[in-house]
Coordinates of C-alpha atoms in Angstrom, one line a residue:
S284 CA -48.5 27.3 42.7
E285 CA -47.8 31.1 42.9
M286 CA -44.1 30.5 42.2
G287 CA -44.8 28.2 39.2
D288 CA -43.3 25.0 40.9
F289 CA -44.4 22.2 38.6
S290 CA -41.6 19.8 39.6
F291 CA -44.2 17.2 40.7
L292 CA -45.7 17.1 37.2
K293 CA -42.3 16.9 35.6
E294 CA -41.5 13.9 37.8
Y295 CA -44.7 12.3 36.8
I296 CA -43.9 12.7 33.1
D297 CA -40.3 11.4 33.6
G298 CA -41.9 8.4 35.3
L299 CA -44.1 7.8 32.3
K300 CA -41.1 8.1 29.9
K301 CA -39.2 5.5 32.0
E302 CA -42.2 3.2 32.0
I303 CA -42.7 3.5 28.2
Y304 CA -38.9 2.9 27.5
E305 CA -38.7 -0.1 29.9
G306 CA -42.1 -1.5 29.0
P307 CA -42.1 -4.6 26.7
T308 CA -45.4 -3.9 24.9
L309 CA -44.2 -1.0 22.5
S310 CA -41.8 -1.0 19.6
R311 CA -38.8 1.3 19.6
L312 CA -40.5 3.5 17.0
E313 CA -43.7 3.7 19.2
K314 CA -41.5 4.5 22.2
D315 CA -39.7 7.3 20.4
N316 CA -43.0 8.8 19.2
F317 CA -44.3 8.9 22.7
I318 CA -41.1 10.6 24.0
V319 CA -41.5 13.3 21.3
I320 CA -45.1 13.8 22.6
F321 CA -43.9 14.1 26.2
S322 CA -41.1 16.4 25.2
G323 CA -43.9 18.7 23.8
I324 CA -45.7 18.5 27.1
D325 CA -42.4 19.4 28.9
S326 CA -42.1 22.4 26.7
Q327 CA -45.7 23.5 27.6
I328 CA -45.0 23.1 31.3
T329 CA -41.9 25.2 31.0
N330 CA -43.9 27.9 29.2
L331 CA -46.6 27.7 31.8
Q332 CA -44.0 28.0 34.6
A333 CA -42.4 31.0 32.9
Y334 CA -45.9 32.5 32.5
I335 CA -46.7 32.1 36.2
E336 CA -43.3 33.6 37.3
N337 CA -44.0 36.6 35.0
E338 CA -47.5 37.0 36.6
S339 CA -45.9 36.8 40.1
R340 CA -43.5 39.7 39.1
K341 CA -46.4 41.7 37.8
K342 CA -48.2 41.1 41.1
V343 CA -45.2 42.4 43.1
Q344 CA -45.0 45.4 40.9
Y345 CA -48.7 45.9 41.3
F346 CA -48.5 45.8 45.1
E347 CA -45.6 48.3 45.0
R348 CA -47.7 50.6 42.9
V349 CA -50.7 50.2 45.3
H350 CA -48.4 51.1 48.3
Q351 CA -47.1 54.1 46.3
L352 CA -50.7 55.3 45.6
E353 CA -51.6 54.8 49.3
A354 CA -48.6 56.9 50.3
E355 CA -49.7 59.6 47.8
L356 CA -53.2 59.6 49.1
I357 CA -51.9 60.0 52.7
A358 CA -49.7 62.8 51.6
E359 CA -52.6 64.4 49.7
K360 CA -54.8 64.0 52.8
E361 CA -52.3 65.7 55.0
S362 CA -51.8 68.5 52.5
R363 CA -55.4 69.2 51.6
K364 CA -57.2 68.0 54.7
H365 CA -60.4 67.5 52.8
I366 CA -60.5 63.6 52.1
T367 CA -63.3 62.2 54.3
P368 CA -63.0 58.7 56.0
E369 CA -65.7 57.4 53.7
E370 CA -63.7 58.4 50.6
E371 CA -60.6 56.8 52.0
E372 CA -62.4 53.5 52.7
R373 CA -63.9 53.5 49.2
N374 CA -60.4 53.9 47.6
R375 CA -59.1 51.1 49.8
K376 CA -61.9 48.8 48.7
L377 CA -61.4 49.7 45.0
A378 CA -57.7 48.8 45.3
L379 CA -58.5 45.5 46.9
L380 CA -61.1 44.7 44.3
A381 CA -58.7 45.4 41.5
E382 CA -56.1 43.1 43.1
A383 CA -58.7 40.3 43.5
K384 CA -59.7 40.6 39.8
E385 CA -56.1 40.3 38.8
L386 CA -55.5 37.2 40.9
A387 CA -58.7 35.6 39.7
R388 CA -57.7 36.0 36.1
A389 CA -54.3 34.4 36.7
A390 CA -55.9 31.5 38.6
R391 CA -58.3 30.9 35.7
N392 CA -55.4 30.8 33.2
I393 CA -53.6 28.2 35.4
V394 CA -56.7 26.0 35.7
V395 CA -57.4 26.1 31.9
E396 CA -53.8 25.1 31.2
L397 CA -53.8 22.2 33.7
R398 CA -57.1 20.9 32.3
R399 CA -55.6 21.0 28.8
I400 CA -52.6 19.0 30.0
K401 CA -54.9 16.5 31.8
K402 CA -57.0 16.0 28.7
K403 CA -54.0 15.5 26.5
T404 CA -52.6 12.9 28.9
S405 CA -56.0 11.1 29.0
E406 CA -56.1 11.0 25.2
H407 CA -52.6 9.4 25.1
N408 CA -53.7 6.8 27.7
T409 CA -56.8 5.9 25.6
Q410 CA -54.7 5.5 22.5
I411 CA -52.2 3.3 24.3
G412 CA -55.1 1.2 25.7
K413 CA -56.6 0.8 22.2
K414 CA -53.3 -0.3 20.7
N415 CA -52.8 -2.8 23.5
V416 CA -56.3 -4.3 22.9
E417 CA -56.0 -4.3 19.2
K418 CA -52.6 -6.0 19.5
L419 CA -54.1 -8.7 21.7
W420 CA -57.2 -9.4 19.7
H421 CA -55.6 -9.1 16.2
G422 CA -52.1 -10.5 17.1
T423 CA -53.2 -13.6 19.1
Q424 CA -54.4 -16.6 17.2
I425 CA -57.5 -18.6 18.4
R426 CA -55.3 -21.7 18.8
S427 CA -53.6 -20.0 21.8
V428 CA -56.9 -19.7 23.8
V429 CA -59.1 -22.6 22.5
P430 CA -57.7 -26.0 23.3
I431 CA -58.3 -29.1 21.1
S432 CA -61.1 -31.0 22.7
L433 CA -63.2 -34.1 21.9
V434 CA -66.3 -32.8 20.3
V435 CA -69.4 -35.0 20.6
A436 CA -71.4 -35.1 17.4
L437 CA -74.4 -36.9 15.8
E438 CA -75.4 -37.9 12.3
M439 CA -78.6 -37.0 10.5
D440 CA -79.9 -40.6 11.1
S441 CA -79.2 -40.4 14.8
T442 CA -82.2 -40.5 17.1
L443 CA -83.7 -38.2 19.8
Q444 CA -82.7 -40.8 22.4
E445 CA -79.1 -40.5 21.3
A446 CA -79.2 -36.7 21.4
L447 CA -80.8 -36.7 24.9
N448 CA -78.1 -39.0 26.2
L449 CA -75.4 -36.4 25.3
N450 CA -74.6 -33.7 27.9
A451 CA -73.5 -31.1 25.4
L452 CA -74.6 -27.5 25.0
S453 CA -74.4 -27.6 21.3
I454 CA -74.1 -30.7 19.1
P455 CA -72.8 -30.7 15.5
I456 CA -74.8 -32.8 13.1
Y457 CA -72.9 -34.6 10.2
G458 CA -74.6 -35.5 7.0
R459 CA -74.1 -38.6 4.9
D460 CA -71.2 -36.9 3.0
D461 CA -69.3 -36.4 6.3
E462 CA -69.8 -32.7 6.3
V463 CA -71.4 -30.8 9.1
K464 CA -75.0 -29.7 8.2
G465 CA -75.8 -27.8 11.3
M466 CA -76.0 -27.7 15.1
I467 CA -78.7 -28.4 17.7
T468 CA -79.1 -27.8 21.4
F469 CA -80.9 -29.6 24.2
G470 CA -83.5 -26.8 23.9
D471 CA -84.0 -27.5 20.2
V472 CA -84.9 -31.2 21.1
I473 CA -87.5 -30.0 23.6
T474 CA -88.9 -27.4 21.1
Y475 CA -89.2 -30.2 18.5
I476 CA -91.2 -32.4 20.9
E477 CA -93.4 -29.4 21.8
S478 CA -94.1 -28.9 18.1
L479 CA -95.6 -32.4 17.9
T480 CA -97.9 -31.9 20.8
S481 CA -101.2 -30.0 21.0
D482 CA -101.1 -28.6 24.5
R483 CA -99.0 -28.3 27.7
T484 CA -100.5 -31.5 29.2
E485 CA -99.6 -33.5 26.2
L486 CA -96.1 -32.0 26.1
E487 CA -95.5 -33.0 29.8
N488 CA -96.8 -36.5 29.2
A489 CA -94.5 -36.8 26.1
L490 CA -91.4 -35.8 28.1
K491 CA -92.3 -38.3 30.9
T492 CA -92.9 -41.3 28.6
M493 CA -91.1 -40.2 25.3
K494 CA -94.3 -41.1 23.6
I495 CA -97.3 -39.3 22.1
G496 CA -100.4 -41.4 22.5
E497 CA -99.9 -45.1 21.9
D498 CA -98.4 -44.9 18.4
I499 CA -95.7 -42.3 18.3
D500 CA -92.4 -43.3 20.0
L501 CA -90.2 -40.2 20.2
R502 CA -87.1 -42.0 21.1
F503 CA -86.6 -43.1 17.5
H504 CA -87.4 -39.8 15.7
R505 CA -84.4 -38.8 13.6
I506 CA -82.2 -35.8 14.4
E507 CA -82.7 -34.6 10.9
N508 CA -86.2 -33.4 11.9
V509 CA -84.8 -31.5 14.9
L510 CA -82.2 -29.8 12.6
K511 CA -85.0 -28.4 10.5
I512 CA -86.4 -26.3 13.3
S513 CA -83.0 -25.4 15.0
S514 CA -81.9 -21.8 15.0
S515 CA -78.2 -22.8 15.7
Q516 CA -76.4 -22.4 12.4
Y517 CA -73.0 -24.0 11.6
W518 CA -70.6 -21.1 11.2
P519 CA -67.0 -22.3 11.8
V520 CA -64.0 -20.1 12.7
W521 CA -60.5 -21.3 11.9
I522 CA -57.9 -21.9 14.6
Q523 CA -55.3 -19.9 12.8
N524 CA -57.5 -16.7 12.7
P525 CA -57.0 -14.0 15.3
I526 CA -59.2 -13.8 18.4
A527 CA -60.9 -10.8 16.7
A528 CA -62.5 -13.3 14.3
L529 CA -64.4 -14.8 17.3
I530 CA -65.7 -11.4 18.4
N531 CA -66.7 -10.4 14.9
T532 CA -68.6 -13.7 14.3
F533 CA -70.3 -13.7 17.7
N534 CA -71.5 -10.2 16.8
K535 CA -73.5 -11.8 14.0
G536 CA -75.8 -13.2 16.6
F537 CA -74.2 -16.7 17.3
H538 CA -74.2 -18.2 20.8
Y539 CA -72.0 -21.2 20.0
L540 CA -69.2 -21.3 17.4
P541 CA -67.4 -24.4 16.1
V542 CA -63.7 -24.1 15.8
V543 CA -61.9 -26.0 13.0
D544 CA -58.2 -26.6 12.3
E545 CA -56.3 -26.0 9.0
D546 CA -57.8 -29.2 7.6
E547 CA -61.4 -28.1 8.6
M548 CA -61.6 -30.8 11.3
L549 CA -63.8 -29.8 14.2
I550 CA -61.8 -29.4 17.3
N551 CA -64.0 -27.5 19.7
V552 CA -67.3 -25.6 20.2
V553 CA -67.1 -22.4 22.2
S554 CA -69.5 -19.8 23.6
T555 CA -69.0 -16.1 24.5
S556 CA -67.7 -17.2 27.9
V557 CA -64.3 -17.8 26.2
L558 CA -64.1 -14.0 25.7
I559 CA -64.6 -13.5 29.4
K560 CA -61.9 -16.0 30.1
I561 CA -59.5 -14.2 27.8
L562 CA -60.4 -10.9 29.4
S563 CA -59.7 -12.2 32.9
F564 CA -56.1 -13.0 31.9
E565 CA -55.5 -9.9 29.8
L566 CA -57.3 -7.2 31.8
S567 CA -54.0 -5.4 32.7
K568 CA -53.5 -4.7 29.0
M569 CA -56.9 -2.9 28.8
E570 CA -56.4 -0.8 32.0
P571 CA -55.2 2.3 30.1
L572 CA -58.3 2.1 27.9
L573 CA -60.7 1.6 30.8
H574 CA -59.1 4.2 33.1
N575 CA -61.0 7.1 31.6
Q576 CA -64.1 5.3 30.6
E577 CA -66.9 7.2 32.3
L578 CA -69.6 5.9 29.9
T579 CA -72.7 4.8 31.9
M580 CA -74.7 1.6 31.2
T581 CA -77.7 3.8 30.2
E582 CA -75.4 5.4 27.5
V583 CA -74.1 2.0 26.5
C584 CA -77.7 0.7 26.0
E585 CA -78.5 3.7 23.8
Q586 CA -75.3 3.3 21.9
Q587 CA -75.7 -0.4 21.3
K588 CA -79.5 -0.1 20.6
L589 CA -80.2 -2.9 23.0
N590 CA -83.4 -4.8 22.9
F591 CA -85.3 -4.1 26.1
N592 CA -87.9 -6.8 25.4
F593 CA -86.1 -9.6 27.2
A594 CA -87.9 -12.6 28.5
T595 CA -89.0 -13.1 32.2
V596 CA -90.4 -16.2 33.9
S597 CA -92.3 -16.3 37.2
I598 CA -90.3 -17.7 40.1
S599 CA -93.4 -19.9 40.9
G600 CA -93.0 -21.7 37.5
T601 CA -91.0 -24.8 36.6
A602 CA -87.7 -25.4 34.9
L603 CA -89.7 -26.4 31.8
D604 CA -91.3 -22.9 31.8
A605 CA -87.9 -21.3 31.9
L606 CA -86.5 -23.6 29.1
L607 CA -89.4 -22.9 26.7
A608 CA -89.0 -19.1 27.4
I609 CA -85.3 -19.4 26.7
Q610 CA -85.9 -21.0 23.3
K611 CA -88.1 -18.0 22.3
V612 CA -85.4 -15.3 22.9
S613 CA -82.2 -14.6 21.0
T614 CA -80.3 -14.0 24.2
R615 CA -80.8 -17.6 25.4
V616 CA -81.3 -16.3 29.0
V617 CA -84.4 -15.4 31.0
A618 CA -84.9 -13.3 34.2
I619 CA -86.6 -15.1 37.1
V620 CA -89.0 -12.5 38.7
D621 CA -91.6 -12.4 41.5
D622 CA -95.1 -11.1 41.2
D623 CA -93.9 -7.6 41.6
G624 CA -91.4 -8.0 38.7
V625 CA -88.3 -7.9 41.0
I626 CA -85.5 -10.1 39.7
H627 CA -84.4 -13.0 41.9
G628 CA -82.2 -14.9 39.4
N629 CA -81.7 -16.0 35.9
L630 CA -81.4 -19.2 33.9
S631 CA -79.7 -19.9 30.6
L632 CA -79.4 -22.8 28.3
K633 CA -76.1 -24.0 29.9
D634 CA -78.0 -24.6 33.2
F635 CA -79.8 -27.5 31.5
K636 CA -76.6 -29.2 30.4
S637 CA -76.8 -31.9 33.0
I638 CA -80.2 -33.1 31.9
N639 CA -80.3 -36.3 29.7
A640 CA -82.8 -38.9 28.7
G641 CA -82.8 -40.4 32.1
S642 CA -83.4 -37.2 34.1
L643 CA -86.1 -35.3 32.1
E644 CA -88.2 -35.3 35.2
K645 CA -86.0 -32.4 36.5
L646 CA -87.8 -30.2 34.0
F647 CA -90.9 -30.4 36.2
L648 CA -89.0 -29.1 39.3
P649 CA -90.0 -25.7 40.7
I650 CA -87.5 -23.1 39.5
P651 CA -85.9 -22.4 42.9
E652 CA -85.3 -26.1 43.5
F653 CA -83.9 -26.7 40.0
A654 CA -81.6 -23.6 40.2
E655 CA -80.3 -24.7 43.6
E656 CA -79.5 -28.2 42.2
Q657 CA -77.8 -26.7 39.2
Q658 CA -76.0 -24.1 41.3
A659 CA -77.5 -21.5 39.0
M660 CA -79.8 -18.5 39.3
I661 CA -77.6 -15.9 41.2
P662 CA -77.9 -12.8 39.0
I663 CA -75.3 -10.0 38.7
V664 CA -77.1 -6.7 38.7
I665 CA -76.0 -3.2 38.0
S666 CA -77.7 0.1 37.6
G667 CA -78.0 2.5 34.6
K668 CA -75.5 4.8 36.4
T669 CA -72.8 2.1 36.6
I670 CA -69.8 3.1 34.5
L671 CA -68.2 0.9 31.8
K672 CA -65.0 0.1 33.8
K673 CA -67.1 -1.2 36.7
A674 CA -69.2 -3.4 34.4
V675 CA -66.0 -4.9 32.8
T676 CA -64.6 -5.6 36.3
D677 CA -67.9 -7.4 37.2
F678 CA -67.6 -9.7 34.2
V679 CA -64.0 -10.5 35.2
Q680 CA -64.8 -11.1 38.8
H681 CA -68.0 -13.0 38.6
K682 CA -67.8 -14.4 35.0
P683 CA -71.6 -14.3 34.3
E684 CA -73.0 -14.8 30.8
H685 CA -74.9 -11.5 31.2
L686 CA -75.3 -8.5 33.5
W687 CA -78.8 -7.3 34.3
I688 CA -79.4 -3.6 34.5
V689 CA -82.1 -2.9 37.1
N690 CA -84.0 0.2 38.3
S691 CA -84.3 1.5 41.8
E692 CA -87.0 -1.2 42.5
K693 CA -84.6 -4.0 41.4
K694 CA -86.7 -4.7 38.4
P695 CA -84.7 -5.6 35.2
V696 CA -84.8 -3.0 32.5
A697 CA -82.1 -4.3 30.1
L698 CA -79.7 -7.2 29.5
L699 CA -76.1 -6.6 28.8
G700 CA -73.6 -9.1 27.3
I701 CA -69.8 -9.1 27.1
L702 CA -70.0 -8.2 23.4
N703 CA -72.0 -5.1 24.2
L704 CA -69.1 -3.9 26.5
F705 CA -66.5 -4.8 23.9
N706 CA -68.3 -2.9 21.2
A707 CA -68.8 0.1 23.5
L708 CA -65.0 0.4 23.7
E709 CA -65.1 1.2 19.9
I710 CA -62.3 -1.2 19.0
D711 CA -62.0 -1.8 15.3
W712 CA -62.3 -5.6 15.2
K713 CA -61.8 -5.6 11.4
S714 CA -58.8 -3.3 11.3
I715 CA -56.4 -6.1 10.5
G716 CA -56.9 -7.8 7.1
W717 CA -57.9 -11.4 8.1
E718 CA -60.5 -13.3 6.1
Q719 CA -63.3 -15.2 7.8

């Protein structure tokens, strides 16, 4: 504004002051600190307004001087009668050029100052967002988001038949001393059976009959043997710890975490989906932090050093092909692709939850038929240019276990989990002194 009218900006800052004072999320001291900051911004705006008014006065004086010079030139022309039209035109253009340069300089100064104010406001928003998130993750106990639930478990002497009859994603295994010795999944049971067979044909026959040859009855094999090959460690988190303990422990590479109470009694087993559930309810508290997040998924992949060697399975394969591939990757999910490598879906370990000893034949279904029956397979895809805020919104809206980053040909190039996005926000999960 040539007249230095920044009333709109002052009204915006007054609105922020009111929102901070009336908002319930900040302490009185935090509110006072922010008011001091905004007072400094008010002072900068006042100085900028005075600067623009001063420049406007200079401009008026300049125009008056130009008019004076034009009058003198006219007088000189009349008196001397030797100034040519070409010289007069040149002088006029020089005067206009000087005026244009002066106006351009003033405009640049205004733009620089406005950018500085915008950057400072953006930094304040980011800090507010980080404080909100840290207050949520460090100030909220796990007990408030993880309900007490009946946890199905087995003993070391339990059999494969008993394990297959349980529809559970992850099963704790108790020892003879009544302490949990580890955890197994449905995939671990199938991997154990595979380890006892010599080829794919023998494996399929074993799954159909629960026998290997005439002598080995798999139904009565002990779970203790499955536990030896399981990659699912028992790493409990305590219900009185903050939610940040979940994130920090999941970051160690766990897919399922047992939750115990103050007496170390097992009360639930949770996956990273609990973080998406929490995020869905608390997204508004993260808005200030996400508002200015222009980080792209390509940059997140580089920042998080993601492993691009994810597993894929042909859409022409069977559910068993997908399960065996899932067991071989740490992400516990595989992309379903066609002959050209284009993604058509995904399957994860949770999609096999409904299979038990009486329905093992479902493992031999074609992948599309199996996925349709399990209401699975629909992938959520984004591009490398997708910004962080949009990716977080996709997790909240669709609640997938992962997002697939695809190229222009719809071929998967990277796999992104909710933990990758949380870590990209650069929140200090260990900033509060809790012990795990």
